[in-house]
Amino acid sequence: MLGAARRQLGSGPMLGQVLRRLRPASADAARGYAAAGKEITVREALNTALDEEMSADPSVFLMGEEVGEYQGAYKITKGLLDKYGPDRVLDTPITEAGFTGIGVGAAYQGLRPVIEFMTFNFSMQAIDHIINSAAKSNYMSAGQINVPIVFRGPNGAAAGVGAQHSQCYAAWYAHVPGLKVLAPYSAEDARGLLKAAIRDPDPVVFLENELLYGESFPVSDEVLDSSFSLPIGKAKIERKGKDVTITAFSKMVGYALQAADILSKEGISAEVINLRSIRPLDRAAINASVRKTNRLVTLEEGFPQHGVGAEICMSVVEESFEYLDAPVERIAGADVPMPYAANLERLAVPQVEDIVRAARRACYRAVPLAATA
Amino acid sequence: MAATILRRLNPAGAAPPRAAPTLDLARRAVSDSSEPLTVETSLPFKPHLVDPPPRTVSTTPRELLAFFRDMALMRRAEIAADSLYKAKLIRGFCHLYDGQEAVAVGMEAAITRRDAIITAYRDHCLYLARGGDLVAAFAELMGRQDGCSRGKGGSMHFYKKDANFYGGHGIVGAQVPLGCGIAFAQRYRKEGTVTFDLYGDGAANQGQLFEALNMAALWKLPVILVCENNHYGMGTAEWKASKSPAYYKRGDYVPGLKVDGMDVLAVKQACKFAKEHVLENGPIILEMDTYRYHGHSMSDPGSTYRTRDEIAGIRQERDPIERVRKLILTHDLATAQELKDMEKEIRKEVDTAIAKAKESPMPDTSELFKNVYVNDCGLESFGVDRKVVRTVLP
């Protein structure tokens, strides 16, 4: 059924090994099942993507804290300073508003900056430049000033980093017309979407995930080719199913796949959609899936109110209401600032059992009532 | 383009017959001579960490007359905008530049169109100085499709990319790092050009300015920070907002120069000096001591925080156009009547432009969905009621 050996699901490091199983017909269908496929980590995927795009286009440059000499706070930009020199890999002082504005100004003039935020929590210091200076410029100038810039960095919760370092910004940035917001999951996503983002003439917010950097994923030769890129605005069906649709992005895709495994043992076939692109949202793919399965669970790590799941639910209500056989279910982070204590943190972030429970509910399977606080 | 229009205002036959070139000084037509002329600036430059440029400025009769025409056009255009706003043809925000014309005109005289300029929302005259079209300016103010941003920007969002004019920004102080970024690109591509990054005394306290200036100094970016100090940040006087209102010194380790911003020749001299300086040494700050006659915007009468005597006094003593008029008359480059005629022509020019702009229709509703992205790749967008209005982006 699912090919490679199943392992007991545990925390992070096991995930990569579980995911070595083949995905059903998808973008990398070209790779044969039996091929001793190459695997790369998300970190390598991002690093090689940056390297190749900088090599191909001299107007691409990197800017951020510790991206150069330190080799990147999370080593994503390792080796690039040595290769491209300090004129193209710039270590900045700890001044997000300043260097983000400088990056946007450079993009006005036609360069292609890739600005790194050490985490997207720090992007709030520069958010005016992302929204007002970058996102809106092409519109306000009626097309005279476009901004081919990428803002990238880790987004969402890590492990034990507390309230100020754990927020997910997908909903915030995806709210704004004029921005594109991408959220890779696998190494293939990381490579293809980052390359597409750098080549895109519009401002792109590229939301990575710290806990995924070390995860390995199989990649085909096509993915490893320097011309590879993925289309912006298209989701990927990570796992085909027929009973319930689960939408997810970034790290939650892995959790959704684990949940789908568990559900399949109960006879519930879940279809897992890896959104890849939060804005533009692939409403067509989501709705097509829901019209097939008739049930939907939206999954995200961020705060629930006005989140990505809320938008997806509304889209489905607008376009596929008659197809729904159950109310839409939503699994999101808890509606509290992220606590530090490990047990509380576990309660604040979706776990696999939460996804399974919500899917069962969507399928009208009996579930014990959840304890109320 | 405004300059070309202005030069056309005075074709050969308009004035009394021209005397024989160079010799006859009596009853000469308005001069367009390029003979050098030396003038001293009204005040010396005040330096910070740099040797100031000399007070003697080289100019020509042609240039002085062009200064007069350009500033008079700007003055007339801003006053006309005032009337249009009161007639409710201009909506929202409208920040007028009258009084500050010498900064825009003097700066333009010192640089090329390959150098870049970025400013905040008091941008109409900078747009014109960069060769912006008068009709397009008024059309934009009135939200018409022939506006320079096709009616989608408004007063605060004028741009002219082909003249390296980058707007037009509504967030106070945000343009300062943006301008440093433009300079970054100029240095990255080794273009040998510079960026003039304009901001006001109100914006001078913005943290992001110091963040950007720090990086500009570290990386030796060819950027000139120009503080147009009109002494009031909206309604707050400079001494109430800034512990140190000596903005030319606020760069600390970055050199600066204080310039009489009402003296177009001083502005020209300072900008020329600054351009040479930054190409060698990295950033410099120019503080232009200037003044706006209007309030902060059209909703501000401008008199609750300053006296009418003060405004009248500046107009009397320091008006930039009157200064140039005096210079022209003193050097006998034109007669008083000729200058008055020029102003009359300019008034007509502006009225014609406004009439033409009024003929421009409002943008087509399809314009609502244009330019959200460059690469729309068939993206969907929605109107207020998406069951009624939804579209695939062009």
CSV table of N, CA, C and O in Angstrom, one decimal, chain A residues 246-305:
chain,number,residue,atom,x,y,z
A,246,ILE,N,-7.9,17.2,3.8
A,246,ILE,CA,-7.2,17.9,4.9
A,246,ILE,C,-6.3,18.9,4.2
A,246,ILE,O,-5.4,18.5,3.4
A,247,THR,N,-6.5,20.2,4.4
A,247,THR,CA,-5.6,21.2,3.8
A,247,THR,C,-4.5,21.6,4.9
A,247,THR,O,-4.8,21.7,6.1
A,248,ALA,N,-3.3,21.8,4.4
A,248,ALA,CA,-2.2,22.1,5.4
A,248,ALA,C,-1.1,22.8,4.6
A,248,ALA,O,-1.1,22.8,3.4
A,249,PHE,N,-0.2,23.4,5.4
A,249,PHE,CA,1.0,24.0,4.7
A,249,PHE,C,2.1,23.9,5.7
A,249,PHE,O,1.9,23.8,6.9
A,250,SER,N,3.3,23.9,5.1
A,250,SER,CA,4.6,23.8,5.9
A,250,SER,C,4.6,22.6,6.8
A,250,SER,O,4.1,21.5,6.4
A,251,LYS,N,5.1,22.7,8.0
A,251,LYS,CA,5.3,21.5,8.8
A,251,LYS,C,4.0,20.7,9.0
A,251,LYS,O,4.1,19.5,9.1
A,252,MET,N,2.9,21.4,9.0
A,252,MET,CA,1.6,20.7,9.3
A,252,MET,C,1.3,19.7,8.2
A,252,MET,O,0.5,18.7,8.4
A,253,VAL,N,1.9,19.8,7.0
A,253,VAL,CA,1.7,18.8,5.9
A,253,VAL,C,2.1,17.4,6.4
A,253,VAL,O,1.5,16.4,6.3
A,254,GLY,N,3.3,17.4,7.1
A,254,GLY,CA,3.8,16.2,7.6
A,254,GLY,C,2.9,15.6,8.6
A,254,GLY,O,2.6,14.4,8.7
A,255,TYR,N,2.4,16.4,9.5
A,255,TYR,CA,1.4,15.9,10.5
A,255,TYR,C,0.2,15.4,9.9
A,255,TYR,O,-0.4,14.4,10.3
A,256,ALA,N,-0.3,16.1,8.8
A,256,ALA,CA,-1.5,15.7,8.2
A,256,ALA,C,-1.3,14.3,7.5
A,256,ALA,O,-2.2,13.4,7.5
A,257,LEU,N,-0.1,14.1,7.0
A,257,LEU,CA,0.2,12.8,6.4
A,257,LEU,C,0.2,11.7,7.4
A,257,LEU,O,-0.3,10.6,7.2
A,258,GLN,N,0.8,12.0,8.6
A,258,GLN,CA,0.7,11.0,9.7
A,258,GLN,C,-0.7,10.7,10.1
A,258,GLN,O,-1.1,9.6,10.3
A,259,ALA,N,-1.5,11.8,10.2
A,259,ALA,CA,-2.9,11.6,10.6
A,259,ALA,C,-3.6,10.7,9.5
A,259,ALA,O,-4.4,9.9,9.8
A,260,ALA,N,-3.3,11.0,8.3
A,260,ALA,CA,-3.9,10.2,7.2
A,260,ALA,C,-3.6,8.7,7.3
A,260,ALA,O,-4.4,7.9,7.0
A,261,ASP,N,-2.4,8.4,7.7
A,261,ASP,CA,-2.0,7.0,7.9
A,261,ASP,C,-2.8,6.4,9.0
A,261,ASP,O,-3.4,5.3,8.8
A,262,ILE,N,-3.0,7.1,10.1
A,262,ILE,CA,-3.8,6.6,11.2
A,262,ILE,C,-5.2,6.4,10.7
A,262,ILE,O,-5.9,5.4,11.0
A,263,LEU,N,-5.7,7.4,10.0
A,263,LEU,CA,-7.1,7.3,9.6
A,263,LEU,C,-7.4,6.2,8.6
A,263,LEU,O,-8.4,5.6,8.6
A,264,SER,N,-6.4,5.9,7.8
A,264,SER,CA,-6.6,4.8,6.8
A,264,SER,C,-6.8,3.5,7.5
A,264,SER,O,-7.5,2.6,7.0
A,265,LYS,N,-6.2,3.4,8.7
A,265,LYS,CA,-6.4,2.1,9.4
A,265,LYS,C,-7.8,2.0,9.9
A,265,LYS,O,-8.3,0.9,10.2
A,266,GLU,N,-8.5,3.1,10.1
A,266,GLU,CA,-9.9,3.1,10.5
A,266,GLU,C,-10.8,3.1,9.3
A,266,GLU,O,-12.0,3.2,9.5
A,267,GLY,N,-10.2,3.0,8.1
A,267,GLY,CA,-11.1,3.0,7.0
A,267,GLY,C,-11.5,4.4,6.5
A,267,GLY,O,-12.4,4.5,5.7
A,268,ILE,N,-10.8,5.4,7.0
A,268,ILE,CA,-11.1,6.7,6.4
A,268,ILE,C,-9.9,7.1,5.5
A,268,ILE,O,-8.8,7.2,5.9
A,269,SER,N,-10.3,7.4,4.3
A,269,SER,CA,-9.3,7.7,3.3
A,269,SER,C,-9.2,9.2,3.2
A,269,SER,O,-10.1,9.9,2.6
A,270,ALA,N,-8.1,9.8,3.7
A,270,ALA,CA,-8.0,11.3,3.7
A,270,ALA,C,-7.1,11.7,2.5
A,270,ALA,O,-6.1,11.1,2.2
A,271,GLU,N,-7.6,12.8,2.0
A,271,GLU,CA,-6.8,13.5,0.9
A,271,GLU,C,-6.1,14.6,1.5
A,271,GLU,O,-6.7,15.5,2.1
A,272,VAL,N,-4.8,14.6,1.4
A,272,VAL,CA,-4.0,15.7,2.0
A,272,VAL,C,-3.5,16.7,0.9
A,272,VAL,O,-2.8,16.3,0.0
A,273,ILE,N,-3.9,17.9,1.1
A,273,ILE,CA,-3.5,19.0,0.2
A,273,ILE,C,-2.4,19.8,0.8
A,273,ILE,O,-2.6,20.4,1.9
A,274,ASN,N,-1.2,19.8,0.2
A,274,ASN,CA,-0.1,20.7,0.6
A,274,ASN,C,-0.4,22.0,-0.2
A,274,ASN,O,-0.2,22.1,-1.4
A,275,LEU,N,-0.8,23.1,0.5
A,275,LEU,CA,-1.2,24.3,-0.1
A,275,LEU,C,0.0,24.9,-1.0
A,275,LEU,O,-0.3,25.5,-2.0
A,276,ARG,N,1.2,24.9,-0.5
A,276,ARG,CA,2.4,25.5,-1.1
A,276,ARG,C,2.2,27.0,-1.2
A,276,ARG,O,3.2,27.7,-1.0
A,277,SER,N,1.1,27.5,-1.6
A,277,SER,CA,0.9,28.9,-1.9
A,277,SER,C,-0.3,29.4,-1.0
A,277,SER,O,-1.4,28.8,-1.2
A,278,ILE,N,0.0,30.3,-0.1
A,278,ILE,CA,-1.1,30.8,0.7
A,278,ILE,C,-1.8,32.0,0.0
A,278,ILE,O,-3.0,32.1,0.1
A,279,ARG,N,-1.0,32.8,-0.7
A,279,ARG,CA,-1.6,33.8,-1.6
A,279,ARG,C,-0.8,33.8,-2.9
A,279,ARG,O,0.4,34.1,-2.8
A,280,PRO,N,-1.3,33.5,-4.0
A,280,PRO,CA,-2.7,33.1,-4.2
A,280,PRO,C,-3.0,31.7,-3.7
A,280,PRO,O,-2.2,30.8,-3.8
A,281,LEU,N,-4.2,31.6,-3.2
A,281,LEU,CA,-4.7,30.3,-2.7
A,281,LEU,C,-5.2,29.5,-3.8
A,281,LEU,O,-6.0,30.0,-4.6
A,282,ASP,N,-4.9,28.2,-3.9
A,282,ASP,CA,-5.4,27.4,-5.0
A,282,ASP,C,-6.8,26.9,-4.7
A,282,ASP,O,-7.1,25.8,-4.3
A,283,ARG,N,-7.7,27.9,-4.8
A,283,ARG,CA,-9.1,27.6,-4.4
A,283,ARG,C,-9.7,26.5,-5.3
A,283,ARG,O,-10.5,25.7,-4.9
A,284,ALA,N,-9.2,26.5,-6.6
A,284,ALA,CA,-9.7,25.5,-7.5
A,284,ALA,C,-9.4,24.0,-7.0
A,284,ALA,O,-10.3,23.2,-7.0
A,285,ALA,N,-8.2,23.9,-6.6
A,285,ALA,CA,-7.8,22.5,-6.1
A,285,ALA,C,-8.5,22.2,-4.9
A,285,ALA,O,-8.9,21.0,-4.7
A,286,ILE,N,-8.6,23.1,-3.9
A,286,ILE,CA,-9.3,22.8,-2.7
A,286,ILE,C,-10.7,22.4,-2.9
A,286,ILE,O,-11.3,21.4,-2.4
A,287,ASN,N,-11.4,23.2,-3.7
A,287,ASN,CA,-12.8,23.0,-4.0
A,287,ASN,C,-13.0,21.7,-4.8
A,287,ASN,O,-14.0,20.9,-4.5
A,288,ALA,N,-12.1,21.4,-5.7
A,288,ALA,CA,-12.3,20.2,-6.5
A,288,ALA,C,-12.1,19.0,-5.6
A,288,ALA,O,-12.9,18.0,-5.7
A,289,SER,N,-11.2,19.1,-4.6
A,289,SER,CA,-11.1,18.0,-3.6
A,289,SER,C,-12.3,17.9,-2.8
A,289,SER,O,-12.8,16.7,-2.5
A,290,VAL,N,-12.8,19.0,-2.3
A,290,VAL,CA,-14.0,18.9,-1.4
A,290,VAL,C,-15.2,18.4,-2.1
A,290,VAL,O,-16.0,17.7,-1.6
A,291,ARG,N,-15.3,18.7,-3.4
A,291,ARG,CA,-16.4,18.2,-4.2
A,291,ARG,C,-16.3,16.7,-4.3
A,291,ARG,O,-17.3,16.0,-4.5
A,292,LYS,N,-15.1,16.2,-4.2
A,292,LYS,CA,-14.9,14.8,-4.3
A,292,LYS,C,-15.2,14.1,-3.0
A,292,LYS,O,-15.8,13.1,-2.9
A,293,THR,N,-14.6,14.7,-1.9
A,293,THR,CA,-14.7,14.0,-0.6
A,293,THR,C,-15.9,14.4,0.2
A,293,THR,O,-16.3,13.7,1.1
A,294,ASN,N,-16.4,15.6,0.0
A,294,ASN,CA,-17.5,16.2,0.7
A,294,ASN,C,-17.3,16.6,2.1
A,294,ASN,O,-18.2,16.9,2.9
A,295,ARG,N,-16.0,16.5,2.6
A,295,ARG,CA,-15.7,16.8,4.0
A,295,ARG,C,-14.4,17.5,4.0
A,295,ARG,O,-13.5,17.2,3.3
A,296,LEU,N,-14.2,18.5,5.0
A,296,LEU,CA,-13.0,19.3,5.0
A,296,LEU,C,-12.5,19.5,6.4
A,296,LEU,O,-13.3,19.9,7.3
A,297,VAL,N,-11.2,19.3,6.6
A,297,VAL,CA,-10.5,19.8,7.8
A,297,VAL,C,-9.4,20.7,7.4
A,297,VAL,O,-8.6,20.4,6.6
A,298,THR,N,-9.5,21.9,7.9
A,298,THR,CA,-8.4,22.9,7.6
A,298,THR,C,-7.4,22.8,8.8
A,298,THR,O,-7.8,22.7,9.9
A,299,LEU,N,-6.1,22.8,8.4
A,299,LEU,CA,-5.1,22.6,9.4
A,299,LEU,C,-4.0,23.7,9.3
A,299,LEU,O,-3.5,24.0,8.2
A,300,GLU,N,-3.7,24.3,10.4
A,300,GLU,CA,-2.6,25.3,10.4
A,300,GLU,C,-2.1,25.4,11.8
A,300,GLU,O,-2.7,25.1,12.8
A,301,GLU,N,-0.9,26.0,11.9
A,301,GLU,CA,-0.2,26.1,13.2
A,301,GLU,C,-0.5,27.4,13.9
A,301,GLU,O,-0.3,27.5,15.1
A,302,GLY,N,-0.9,28.4,13.1
A,302,GLY,CA,-1.0,29.7,13.6
A,302,GLY,C,-2.3,29.9,14.4
A,302,GLY,O,-3.1,29.0,14.6
A,303,PHE,N,-2.4,31.1,14.9
A,303,PHE,CA,-3.6,31.5,15.7
A,303,PHE,C,-4.9,31.3,14.9
A,303,PHE,O,-4.9,31.5,13.7
A,304,PRO,N,-6.0,30.9,15.5
A,304,PRO,CA,-7.1,30.5,14.7
A,304,PRO,C,-7.9,31.7,14.2
A,304,PRO,O,-8.5,31.6,13.0
A,305,GLN,N,-8.0,32.8,14.9
A,305,GLN,CA,-9.0,33.8,14.5
A,305,GLN,C,-8.5,34.5,13.2
A,305,GLN,O,-7.3,35.0,13.2
